[in-house]
């Protein structure tokens, strides 16, 4: 049976079609989920894609967190449903308290769009098992509110528990504390990151590499072997 991975579209989402394509390339079936859906259509995993949900009013992700689709998503994520939040999706996951910390405006106050070098710190989550710890990858990055912040206790806990999933290499593009580009929850089923792996799954687009594809093959293997 083909794994079914839901992709949520909010008003202002930009990368839902790209994410669906990445899922399809990896060999799974993408399932479109609308922000007003009150169920997840029995999908096996969910991706919250990038964009500017509800125009990023109040704070990035703050309104989307209260969309009807988030109620079953939060409940099922706590029960083990794999969830990946990309860029705006990462912001939504922090607002929903599925991941700790918060996302603030870039320290230079400008929108940034660039190819970004990352180091994989945790290759044991549902979404990163096709990488290896310490691997360096290149993933497109585009954000205005990409600065990850948390209090000292939370940062120490993330570091001590190996829950920093990805770290920026070279110039820190947005002022994120500890150069954090992505994190995971304790169980490893919920992952959020600012860069866009869905834009690096084919050699003709994005970075010209396929460094983002393992996100989607990782979850496929996880679901097939479950």
mmCIF file of N, CA and C in Angstrom, residues 18-30 198 200-203 205 210 213 216-217 220:
data_model
loop_
_atom_site.group_PDB
_atom_site.id
_atom_site.type_symbol
_atom_site.label_atom_id
_atom_site.label_comp_id
_atom_site.label_asym_id
_atom_site.label_seq_id
_atom_site.Cartn_x
_atom_site.Cartn_y
_atom_site.Cartn_z
ATOM 1 N N UNK A 18 4.821 22.428 -4.638
ATOM 2 C CA UNK A 18 6.205 21.944 -4.673
ATOM 3 C C UNK A 18 6.388 20.777 -3.697
ATOM 4 N N UNK A 19 5.766 20.898 -2.533
ATOM 5 C CA UNK A 19 5.870 19.843 -1.529
ATOM 6 C C UNK A 19 5.176 18.578 -2.002
ATOM 7 N N UNK A 20 4.007 18.728 -2.611
ATOM 8 C CA UNK A 20 3.312 17.566 -3.160
ATOM 9 C C UNK A 20 4.164 16.881 -4.226
ATOM 10 N N UNK A 21 4.821 17.674 -5.049
ATOM 11 C CA UNK A 21 5.673 17.089 -6.087
ATOM 12 C C UNK A 21 6.840 16.330 -5.468
ATOM 13 N N UNK A 22 7.456 16.890 -4.440
ATOM 14 C CA UNK A 22 8.572 16.222 -3.776
ATOM 15 C C UNK A 22 8.133 14.886 -3.192
ATOM 16 N N UNK A 23 6.964 14.862 -2.604
ATOM 17 C CA UNK A 23 6.417 13.624 -2.032
ATOM 18 C C UNK A 23 6.201 12.587 -3.134
ATOM 19 N N UNK A 24 5.690 13.045 -4.249
ATOM 20 C CA UNK A 24 5.427 12.137 -5.373
ATOM 21 C C UNK A 24 6.733 11.583 -5.943
ATOM 22 N N UNK A 25 7.746 12.429 -6.050
ATOM 23 C CA UNK A 25 9.049 11.985 -6.555
ATOM 24 C C UNK A 25 9.648 10.925 -5.631
ATOM 25 N N UNK A 26 9.433 11.082 -4.321
ATOM 26 C CA UNK A 26 9.972 10.120 -3.353
ATOM 27 C C UNK A 26 9.257 8.778 -3.408
ATOM 28 N N UNK A 27 8.053 8.750 -4.001
ATOM 29 C CA UNK A 27 7.331 7.492 -4.142
ATOM 30 C C UNK A 27 6.106 7.352 -3.279
ATOM 31 N N UNK A 28 5.705 8.427 -2.601
ATOM 32 C CA UNK A 28 4.504 8.396 -1.777
ATOM 33 C C UNK A 28 3.378 9.137 -2.494
ATOM 34 N N UNK A 29 2.188 9.062 -1.919
ATOM 35 C CA UNK A 29 1.026 9.738 -2.490
ATOM 36 C C UNK A 29 0.732 11.014 -1.709
ATOM 37 N N UNK A 30 0.828 12.198 -2.346
ATOM 38 C CA UNK A 30 0.476 13.431 -1.644
ATOM 39 C C UNK A 30 -1.038 13.581 -1.539
ATOM 40 N N UNK A 198 11.936 20.854 -0.197
ATOM 41 C CA UNK A 198 11.113 20.547 -1.371
ATOM 42 C C UNK A 198 11.633 21.232 -2.628
ATOM 43 N N UNK A 200 14.790 21.177 -3.405
ATOM 44 C CA UNK A 200 16.076 20.536 -3.726
ATOM 45 C C UNK A 200 15.883 19.039 -3.893
ATOM 46 N N UNK A 201 14.954 18.668 -4.779
ATOM 47 C CA UNK A 201 14.678 17.248 -5.010
ATOM 48 C C UNK A 201 14.945 16.838 -6.456
ATOM 49 N N UNK A 202 15.263 17.806 -7.308
ATOM 50 C CA UNK A 202 15.566 17.532 -8.713
ATOM 51 C C UNK A 202 16.773 18.364 -9.123
ATOM 52 N N UNK A 203 17.653 17.836 -9.950
ATOM 53 C CA UNK A 203 18.881 18.575 -10.299
ATOM 54 C C UNK A 203 18.646 19.811 -11.149
ATOM 55 N N UNK A 205 16.311 22.170 -10.575
ATOM 56 C CA UNK A 205 15.711 23.282 -9.845
ATOM 57 C C UNK A 205 16.456 23.503 -8.535
ATOM 58 N N UNK A 210 20.115 17.326 -5.135
ATOM 59 C CA UNK A 210 18.915 16.659 -4.600
ATOM 60 C C UNK A 210 19.055 16.427 -3.096
ATOM 61 N N UNK A 213 15.810 15.646 -0.992
ATOM 62 C CA UNK A 213 14.995 14.455 -1.213
ATOM 63 C C UNK A 213 14.988 13.484 -0.030
ATOM 64 N N UNK A 216 11.993 13.204 2.331
ATOM 65 C CA UNK A 216 10.781 12.532 1.884
ATOM 66 C C UNK A 216 10.990 11.030 1.715
ATOM 67 N N UNK A 217 12.203 10.606 1.386
ATOM 68 C CA UNK A 217 12.465 9.164 1.356
ATOM 69 C C UNK A 217 12.601 8.614 2.770
ATOM 70 N N UNK A 220 9.104 7.974 4.020
ATOM 71 C CA UNK A 220 8.532 6.860 3.289
ATOM 72 C C UNK A 220 9.033 5.527 3.851
#
